[in-house]
Amino acid sequence: VLPNYPPASWVARGRQLQPYRSERARTRLVYLGSASFEDTFIREAAEWVAAHPNDFELHVAGNNVAGDVWDWLAALGAANVTSDPHGIDYSGLPEFLSRFDVGLVLYKGNTLNFVYNVPNKAIEDLACGLEVWYPPEMEGMRAFREEWPAFRIREVDFNAAASSVPIRGERIAVAE
C-alpha cells in the first residue's frame, strides 16, 4: 500500500505563497471536505470562531457536506464564518490554501478509520505550509505529530474550544 500524498510541487508552491500569511490581522482557518454534525466538530469550531471575530476567520468548503450543516452555517450569521458549498479544484489547492493559516481536521473519531488515520487533508495542508489542528480523538494524527515534531500540528479539544484553542500563537490548555 502506498500513501496518497499530494504532488511534491505543492511544497514549493506553498513556500512561494506563504509570506502573504503574516500580513493578516486575524488567523484564517479553513475546513475542506466532508462534514456532518454527527461525524465532525464543525459546529464547535464554527461557534468558537464566531465568538472571536477579532482574532479568527473560518471558511468551510466541500462537496460532501450535509445539508443541515450548510443551513446552520448560513443561519449562524457570523461575518467571520464563511462557506462555499462547491468543492475546490484539486490542482488549485495550493493557491486556494495560501489564503489561510490553519487547516482544520475535525473528525470526531466515530469510526476506527478516523481514530487511526492521517487524513489526506492534513498532508495537503502541511504541504502547502499551513498549520494543522486536529482533535484528541484522532490517535493517528497524534502519532504522526510525535513522529514529525518539526511539522506545525496542534491537538485541540474542540469540545472545550473556548479554553483550549491557541490564540495568536499562544497555547491555552492545548493537549500535548
PDB file of C-alpha atoms in Angstrom:
ATOM      1  CA  VAL A   1       0.000   0.000   0.000  1.00  0.00           C
ATOM      2  CA  LEU A   2       1.337   3.394  -0.973  1.00  0.00           C
ATOM      3  CA  PRO A   3       0.396   6.635   0.770  1.00  0.00           C
ATOM      4  CA  ASN A   4      -1.743   9.110  -1.152  1.00  0.00           C
ATOM      5  CA  TYR A   5       0.400  12.229  -0.911  1.00  0.00           C
ATOM      6  CA  PRO A   6      -0.138  15.436  -2.898  1.00  0.00           C
ATOM      7  CA  PRO A   7       2.359  16.264  -5.654  1.00  0.00           C
ATOM      8  CA  ALA A   8       5.814  17.309  -4.413  1.00  0.00           C
ATOM      9  CA  SER A   9       5.447  20.533  -6.392  1.00  0.00           C
ATOM     10  CA  TRP A  10       2.864  21.694  -3.823  1.00  0.00           C
ATOM     11  CA  VAL A  11       5.614  22.227  -1.248  1.00  0.00           C
ATOM     12  CA  ALA A  12       7.441  24.691  -3.492  1.00  0.00           C
ATOM     13  CA  ARG A  13       4.191  26.398  -4.496  1.00  0.00           C
ATOM     14  CA  GLY A  14       3.184  26.659  -0.839  1.00  0.00           C
ATOM     15  CA  ARG A  15       6.528  28.207   0.094  1.00  0.00           C
ATOM     16  CA  GLN A  16       6.222  30.816  -2.657  1.00  0.00           C
ATOM     17  CA  LEU A  17       2.794  31.856  -1.404  1.00  0.00           C
ATOM     18  CA  GLN A  18       3.489  31.618   2.341  1.00  0.00           C
ATOM     19  CA  PRO A  19       4.851  35.148   3.032  1.00  0.00           C
ATOM     20  CA  TYR A  20       1.414  36.692   2.477  1.00  0.00           C
ATOM     21  CA  ARG A  21       0.040  34.984   5.584  1.00  0.00           C
ATOM     22  CA  SER A  22       1.962  37.042   8.131  1.00  0.00           C
ATOM     23  CA  GLU A  23       0.293  40.283   6.995  1.00  0.00           C
ATOM     24  CA  ARG A  24      -3.171  39.288   8.215  1.00  0.00           C
ATOM     25  CA  ALA A  25      -4.627  40.679  11.427  1.00  0.00           C
ATOM     26  CA  ARG A  26      -6.802  37.599  12.020  1.00  0.00           C
ATOM     27  CA  THR A  27      -5.836  33.947  11.893  1.00  0.00           C
ATOM     28  CA  ARG A  28      -7.657  32.349   8.964  1.00  0.00           C
ATOM     29  CA  LEU A  29      -8.855  28.784   9.419  1.00  0.00           C
ATOM     30  CA  VAL A  30     -10.092  26.532   6.630  1.00  0.00           C
ATOM     31  CA  TYR A  31     -12.071  23.303   6.650  1.00  0.00           C
ATOM     32  CA  LEU A  32     -12.313  21.414   3.361  1.00  0.00           C
ATOM     33  CA  GLY A  33     -14.132  18.172   2.789  1.00  0.00           C
ATOM     34  CA  SER A  34     -16.912  16.073   4.219  1.00  0.00           C
ATOM     35  CA  ALA A  35     -18.786  17.419   7.215  1.00  0.00           C
ATOM     36  CA  SER A  36     -21.754  16.430   9.318  1.00  0.00           C
ATOM     37  CA  PHE A  37     -22.718  17.251  12.870  1.00  0.00           C
ATOM     38  CA  GLU A  38     -22.525  13.557  13.741  1.00  0.00           C
ATOM     39  CA  ASP A  39     -19.007  12.920  12.480  1.00  0.00           C
ATOM     40  CA  THR A  40     -17.159  16.240  12.770  1.00  0.00           C
ATOM     41  CA  PHE A  41     -16.637  19.119  15.177  1.00  0.00           C
ATOM     42  CA  ILE A  42     -17.814  21.605  12.541  1.00  0.00           C
ATOM     43  CA  ARG A  43     -20.428  23.143  14.863  1.00  0.00           C
ATOM     44  CA  GLU A  44     -17.996  23.526  17.760  1.00  0.00           C
ATOM     45  CA  ALA A  45     -15.275  25.049  15.557  1.00  0.00           C
ATOM     46  CA  ALA A  46     -17.665  27.482  13.838  1.00  0.00           C
ATOM     47  CA  GLU A  47     -19.233  28.591  17.132  1.00  0.00           C
ATOM     48  CA  TRP A  48     -15.808  29.206  18.637  1.00  0.00           C
ATOM     49  CA  VAL A  49     -14.637  31.225  15.642  1.00  0.00           C
ATOM     50  CA  ALA A  50     -17.895  33.207  15.609  1.00  0.00           C
ATOM     51  CA  ALA A  51     -17.288  34.115  19.260  1.00  0.00           C
ATOM     52  CA  HIS A  52     -13.811  35.504  18.407  1.00  0.00           C
ATOM     53  CA  PRO A  53     -14.428  37.801  15.412  1.00  0.00           C
ATOM     54  CA  ASN A  54     -11.375  39.975  16.041  1.00  0.00           C
ATOM     55  CA  ASP A  55      -8.951  37.064  16.130  1.00  0.00           C
ATOM     56  CA  PHE A  56     -10.210  34.355  13.750  1.00  0.00           C
ATOM     57  CA  GLU A  57     -11.962  33.661  10.467  1.00  0.00           C
ATOM     58  CA  LEU A  58     -13.226  30.281   9.225  1.00  0.00           C
ATOM     59  CA  HIS A  59     -14.036  29.217   5.684  1.00  0.00           C
ATOM     60  CA  VAL A  60     -15.835  25.908   5.048  1.00  0.00           C
ATOM     61  CA  ALA A  61     -15.966  24.325   1.592  1.00  0.00           C
ATOM     62  CA  GLY A  62     -16.703  20.880   0.270  1.00  0.00           C
ATOM     63  CA  ASN A  63     -18.717  18.612  -1.955  1.00  0.00           C
ATOM     64  CA  ASN A  64     -19.874  16.188   0.726  1.00  0.00           C
ATOM     65  CA  VAL A  65     -21.251  18.430   3.460  1.00  0.00           C
ATOM     66  CA  ALA A  66     -24.627  17.589   4.970  1.00  0.00           C
ATOM     67  CA  GLY A  67     -27.403  19.994   4.004  1.00  0.00           C
ATOM     68  CA  ASP A  68     -28.200  20.782   7.631  1.00  0.00           C
ATOM     69  CA  VAL A  69     -24.592  21.915   8.111  1.00  0.00           C
ATOM     70  CA  TRP A  70     -24.860  24.400   5.217  1.00  0.00           C
ATOM     71  CA  ASP A  71     -28.205  25.635   6.567  1.00  0.00           C
ATOM     72  CA  TRP A  72     -26.808  26.026  10.084  1.00  0.00           C
ATOM     73  CA  LEU A  73     -23.700  27.877   8.881  1.00  0.00           C
ATOM     74  CA  ALA A  74     -25.883  30.319   6.935  1.00  0.00           C
ATOM     75  CA  ALA A  75     -28.150  30.833   9.957  1.00  0.00           C
ATOM     76  CA  LEU A  76     -25.164  31.387  12.262  1.00  0.00           C
ATOM     77  CA  GLY A  77     -24.893  34.867  10.814  1.00  0.00           C
ATOM     78  CA  ALA A  78     -21.235  35.349  11.744  1.00  0.00           C
ATOM     79  CA  ALA A  79     -19.374  37.576   9.292  1.00  0.00           C
ATOM     80  CA  ASN A  80     -16.109  35.823  10.173  1.00  0.00           C
ATOM     81  CA  VAL A  81     -17.505  32.365   9.257  1.00  0.00           C
ATOM     82  CA  THR A  82     -17.958  31.891   5.516  1.00  0.00           C
ATOM     83  CA  SER A  83     -18.892  28.890   3.439  1.00  0.00           C
ATOM     84  CA  ASP A  84     -18.911  27.690  -0.133  1.00  0.00           C
ATOM     85  CA  PRO A  85     -20.876  24.525  -0.957  1.00  0.00           C
ATOM     86  CA  HIS A  86     -18.769  23.962  -4.063  1.00  0.00           C
ATOM     87  CA  GLY A  87     -15.616  21.942  -3.991  1.00  0.00           C
ATOM     88  CA  ILE A  88     -12.195  23.315  -4.803  1.00  0.00           C
ATOM     89  CA  ASP A  89     -10.347  22.136  -7.913  1.00  0.00           C
ATOM     90  CA  TYR A  90      -7.665  19.799  -6.569  1.00  0.00           C
ATOM     91  CA  SER A  91      -4.897  21.178  -8.790  1.00  0.00           C
ATOM     92  CA  GLY A  92      -5.627  24.685  -7.486  1.00  0.00           C
ATOM     93  CA  LEU A  93      -5.472  23.788  -3.789  1.00  0.00           C
ATOM     94  CA  PRO A  94      -2.032  25.352  -3.126  1.00  0.00           C
ATOM     95  CA  GLU A  95      -3.219  28.753  -4.351  1.00  0.00           C
ATOM     96  CA  PHE A  96      -6.549  28.413  -2.544  1.00  0.00           C
ATOM     97  CA  LEU A  97      -4.911  27.299   0.709  1.00  0.00           C
ATOM     98  CA  SER A  98      -2.434  30.197   0.556  1.00  0.00           C
ATOM     99  CA  ARG A  99      -5.309  32.395   1.772  1.00  0.00           C
ATOM    100  CA  PHE A 100      -5.294  30.567   5.127  1.00  0.00           C
ATOM    101  CA  ASP A 101      -3.065  29.979   8.137  1.00  0.00           C
ATOM    102  CA  VAL A 102      -4.539  26.820   9.670  1.00  0.00           C
ATOM    103  CA  GLY A 103      -6.156  23.745   8.163  1.00  0.00           C
ATOM    104  CA  LEU A 104      -8.695  22.026  10.398  1.00  0.00           C
ATOM    105  CA  VAL A 105      -9.170  18.283  10.672  1.00  0.00           C
ATOM    106  CA  LEU A 106     -12.419  17.943  12.600  1.00  0.00           C
ATOM    107  CA  TYR A 107     -13.274  14.231  12.691  1.00  0.00           C
ATOM    108  CA  LYS A 108     -14.845  13.027  15.943  1.00  0.00           C
ATOM    109  CA  GLY A 109     -13.348   9.574  15.619  1.00  0.00           C
ATOM    110  CA  ASN A 110     -16.705   7.793  15.307  1.00  0.00           C
ATOM    111  CA  THR A 111     -15.055   5.129  13.146  1.00  0.00           C
ATOM    112  CA  LEU A 112     -11.715   3.380  13.586  1.00  0.00           C
ATOM    113  CA  ASN A 113     -10.603   4.852  10.269  1.00  0.00           C
ATOM    114  CA  PHE A 114     -10.820   8.366  11.698  1.00  0.00           C
ATOM    115  CA  VAL A 115      -9.272   7.362  15.004  1.00  0.00           C
ATOM    116  CA  TYR A 116      -6.138   5.849  13.486  1.00  0.00           C
ATOM    117  CA  ASN A 117      -5.568   7.544  10.129  1.00  0.00           C
ATOM    118  CA  VAL A 118      -3.871  10.725   8.992  1.00  0.00           C
ATOM    119  CA  PRO A 119      -6.361  12.238   6.531  1.00  0.00           C
ATOM    120  CA  ASN A 120      -5.209  13.459   3.136  1.00  0.00           C
ATOM    121  CA  LYS A 121      -6.382  16.970   4.040  1.00  0.00           C
ATOM    122  CA  ALA A 122      -3.773  17.128   6.836  1.00  0.00           C
ATOM    123  CA  ILE A 123      -0.947  16.184   4.455  1.00  0.00           C
ATOM    124  CA  GLU A 124      -2.227  18.594   1.790  1.00  0.00           C
ATOM    125  CA  ASP A 125      -2.439  21.441   4.311  1.00  0.00           C
ATOM    126  CA  LEU A 126       1.062  20.757   5.614  1.00  0.00           C
ATOM    127  CA  ALA A 127       2.471  20.522   2.073  1.00  0.00           C
ATOM    128  CA  CYS A 128       1.030  23.982   1.395  1.00  0.00           C
ATOM    129  CA  GLY A 129       2.575  25.489   4.528  1.00  0.00           C
ATOM    130  CA  LEU A 130      -0.465  25.564   6.799  1.00  0.00           C
ATOM    131  CA  GLU A 131      -0.503  24.646  10.453  1.00  0.00           C
ATOM    132  CA  VAL A 132      -2.914  21.766  11.173  1.00  0.00           C
ATOM    133  CA  TRP A 133      -5.266  21.487  14.156  1.00  0.00           C
ATOM    134  CA  TYR A 134      -6.888  18.143  14.979  1.00  0.00           C
ATOM    135  CA  PRO A 135      -8.960  16.758  17.896  1.00  0.00           C
ATOM    136  CA  PRO A 136      -7.585  14.361  20.554  1.00  0.00           C
ATOM    137  CA  GLU A 137      -9.900  11.611  19.291  1.00  0.00           C
ATOM    138  CA  MET A 138      -7.562  11.200  16.302  1.00  0.00           C
ATOM    139  CA  GLU A 139      -4.802   8.986  17.691  1.00  0.00           C
ATOM    140  CA  GLY A 140      -3.234   8.548  14.252  1.00  0.00           C
ATOM    141  CA  MET A 141      -2.731  12.289  13.985  1.00  0.00           C
ATOM    142  CA  ARG A 142      -1.136  12.336  17.435  1.00  0.00           C
ATOM    143  CA  ALA A 143       1.293   9.568  16.421  1.00  0.00           C
ATOM    144  CA  PHE A 144       2.071  11.440  13.214  1.00  0.00           C
ATOM    145  CA  ARG A 145       2.751  14.648  15.168  1.00  0.00           C
ATOM    146  CA  GLU A 146       5.082  12.763  17.517  1.00  0.00           C
ATOM    147  CA  GLU A 147       6.903  11.160  14.575  1.00  0.00           C
ATOM    148  CA  TRP A 148       7.282  14.518  12.792  1.00  0.00           C
ATOM    149  CA  PRO A 149       7.736  17.120  15.576  1.00  0.00           C
ATOM    150  CA  ALA A 150       9.003  19.804  13.178  1.00  0.00           C
ATOM    151  CA  PHE A 151       5.601  19.966  11.462  1.00  0.00           C
ATOM    152  CA  ARG A 152       3.223  22.614  12.750  1.00  0.00           C
ATOM    153  CA  ILE A 153       0.495  20.353  14.125  1.00  0.00           C
ATOM    154  CA  ARG A 154      -1.585  21.057  17.241  1.00  0.00           C
ATOM    155  CA  GLU A 155      -4.021  18.903  19.134  1.00  0.00           C
ATOM    156  CA  VAL A 156      -7.080  20.966  20.020  1.00  0.00           C
ATOM    157  CA  ASP A 157     -10.008  19.803  22.127  1.00  0.00           C
ATOM    158  CA  PHE A 158     -12.912  21.226  20.133  1.00  0.00           C
ATOM    159  CA  ASN A 159     -15.330  20.109  22.870  1.00  0.00           C
ATOM    160  CA  ALA A 160     -13.733  22.696  25.158  1.00  0.00           C
ATOM    161  CA  ALA A 161     -12.565  25.109  22.471  1.00  0.00           C
ATOM    162  CA  ALA A 162     -13.155  28.265  24.497  1.00  0.00           C
ATOM    163  CA  SER A 163     -10.311  27.317  26.808  1.00  0.00           C
ATOM    164  CA  SER A 164      -8.118  25.192  24.555  1.00  0.00           C
ATOM    165  CA  VAL A 165      -7.551  26.871  21.212  1.00  0.00           C
ATOM    166  CA  PRO A 166      -4.308  28.777  20.690  1.00  0.00           C
ATOM    167  CA  ILE A 167      -4.901  32.492  20.356  1.00  0.00           C
ATOM    168  CA  ARG A 168      -2.374  34.444  18.277  1.00  0.00           C
ATOM    169  CA  GLY A 169       0.327  31.869  18.747  1.00  0.00           C
ATOM    170  CA  GLU A 170      -0.275  31.251  22.430  1.00  0.00           C
ATOM    171  CA  ARG A 171      -1.276  27.817  23.587  1.00  0.00           C
ATOM    172  CA  ILE A 172      -4.010  27.725  26.176  1.00  0.00           C
ATOM    173  CA  ALA A 173      -4.564  24.260  27.651  1.00  0.00           C
ATOM    174  CA  VAL A 174      -3.875  22.573  24.337  1.00  0.00           C
ATOM    175  CA  ALA A 175      -3.490  18.839  24.835  1.00  0.00           C
ATOM    176  CA  GLU A 176       0.056  17.687  24.432  1.00  0.00           C
TER     177      GLU A 176
END
